[in-house]
Amino acid sequence: MTGQLNTFYARFNRTEPQDDCVPSDPSHHPAPITVEERKVISMLAKVNPRNTPGPDGLKGHVLKESAAQLGGVMA
C-alpha cells in the first residue's frame, strides 16, 4: 500500500506534462478568463502568505500559490 501511495503522490512532483493532463484533441483551447476570474486571481495573488489559516484551514501561501488554478473555481 505504501508503494501505491508513493507512486500516486510522486506524480505531482513532475515538471513535464503528463498524458492524463494534456487534452487529447489538439484543437482544444481552454475557455477564456472572465473579468470576475481575473479579479479572484488578483485577490488571491495578494494574500499574505504569513497569515494564519481561516476557518477553512487553508494557509495563505496555499491560496497565493494556487491563485491561477482557483480563480475559475471561485469566480
Tab-separated table of C-alpha atoms in Angstrom:
chain	number	residue	atom	x	y	z
A	1	MET	CA	0.000	0.000	0.000
A	2	THR	CA	2.824	2.428	0.825
A	3	GLY	CA	4.312	1.939	-2.637
A	4	GLN	CA	0.983	2.800	-4.268
A	5	LEU	CA	0.676	5.985	-2.218
A	6	ASN	CA	4.249	6.995	-3.036
A	7	THR	CA	3.606	6.450	-6.740
A	8	PHE	CA	0.375	8.434	-6.574
A	9	TYR	CA	1.883	11.450	-4.805
A	10	ALA	CA	5.166	11.365	-6.754
A	11	ARG	CA	3.311	12.235	-9.941
A	12	PHE	CA	2.621	15.718	-8.558
A	13	ASN	CA	6.358	16.445	-8.307
A	14	ARG	CA	6.997	16.006	-12.014
A	15	THR	CA	7.692	19.080	-14.127
A	16	GLU	CA	6.958	17.625	-17.567
A	17	PRO	CA	3.305	17.396	-18.677
A	18	GLN	CA	1.692	14.008	-18.203
A	19	ASP	CA	-0.529	12.273	-20.747
A	20	ASP	CA	-3.510	12.458	-18.400
A	21	CYS	CA	-3.108	16.259	-18.104
A	22	VAL	CA	-2.876	17.063	-21.818
A	23	PRO	CA	-6.075	17.321	-23.863
A	24	SER	CA	-6.282	14.583	-26.476
A	25	ASP	CA	-7.774	16.985	-29.041
A	26	PRO	CA	-5.014	19.301	-30.359
A	27	SER	CA	-7.629	21.875	-31.458
A	28	HIS	CA	-8.876	22.157	-27.871
A	29	HIS	CA	-8.473	25.650	-26.434
A	30	PRO	CA	-9.163	26.484	-22.796
A	31	ALA	CA	-12.054	28.798	-22.031
A	32	PRO	CA	-11.153	32.488	-21.906
A	33	ILE	CA	-10.629	34.023	-18.486
A	34	THR	CA	-13.547	36.207	-17.418
A	35	VAL	CA	-13.279	39.574	-15.671
A	36	GLU	CA	-14.549	38.025	-12.440
A	37	GLU	CA	-11.972	35.260	-12.648
A	38	ARG	CA	-9.194	37.831	-13.129
A	39	LYS	CA	-10.384	39.672	-10.024
A	40	VAL	CA	-10.360	36.488	-7.950
A	41	ILE	CA	-6.884	35.559	-9.212
A	42	SER	CA	-5.637	39.063	-8.429
A	43	MET	CA	-7.083	38.965	-4.917
A	44	LEU	CA	-5.662	35.509	-4.186
A	45	ALA	CA	-2.250	36.541	-5.523
A	46	LYS	CA	-2.206	39.386	-2.972
A	47	VAL	CA	-2.884	37.129	0.036
A	48	ASN	CA	-0.214	37.445	2.714
A	49	PRO	CA	1.439	34.007	2.896
A	50	ARG	CA	2.210	34.553	6.588
A	51	ASN	CA	-1.431	34.982	7.597
A	52	THR	CA	-2.874	32.339	9.862
A	53	PRO	CA	-5.379	29.931	8.311
A	54	GLY	CA	-9.027	30.908	8.285
A	55	PRO	CA	-11.957	28.756	9.396
A	56	ASP	CA	-11.435	26.516	6.356
A	57	GLY	CA	-7.878	25.722	7.485
A	58	LEU	CA	-6.233	26.853	4.234
A	59	LYS	CA	-2.961	28.671	4.748
A	60	GLY	CA	-2.225	31.932	2.952
A	61	HIS	CA	0.689	30.532	0.973
A	62	VAL	CA	-1.523	27.773	-0.455
A	63	LEU	CA	-4.093	30.295	-1.686
A	64	LYS	CA	-1.410	32.572	-3.118
A	65	GLU	CA	0.454	29.792	-4.920
A	66	SER	CA	-2.805	28.319	-6.272
A	67	ALA	CA	-4.360	31.607	-7.421
A	68	ALA	CA	-4.420	30.734	-11.123
A	69	GLN	CA	-5.932	27.297	-10.532
A	70	LEU	CA	-8.537	28.507	-8.023
A	71	GLY	CA	-9.621	31.611	-9.943
A	72	GLY	CA	-12.113	29.838	-12.180
A	73	VAL	CA	-13.484	27.710	-9.376
A	74	MET	CA	-14.088	30.640	-7.038
A	75	ALA	CA	-15.281	33.171	-9.626
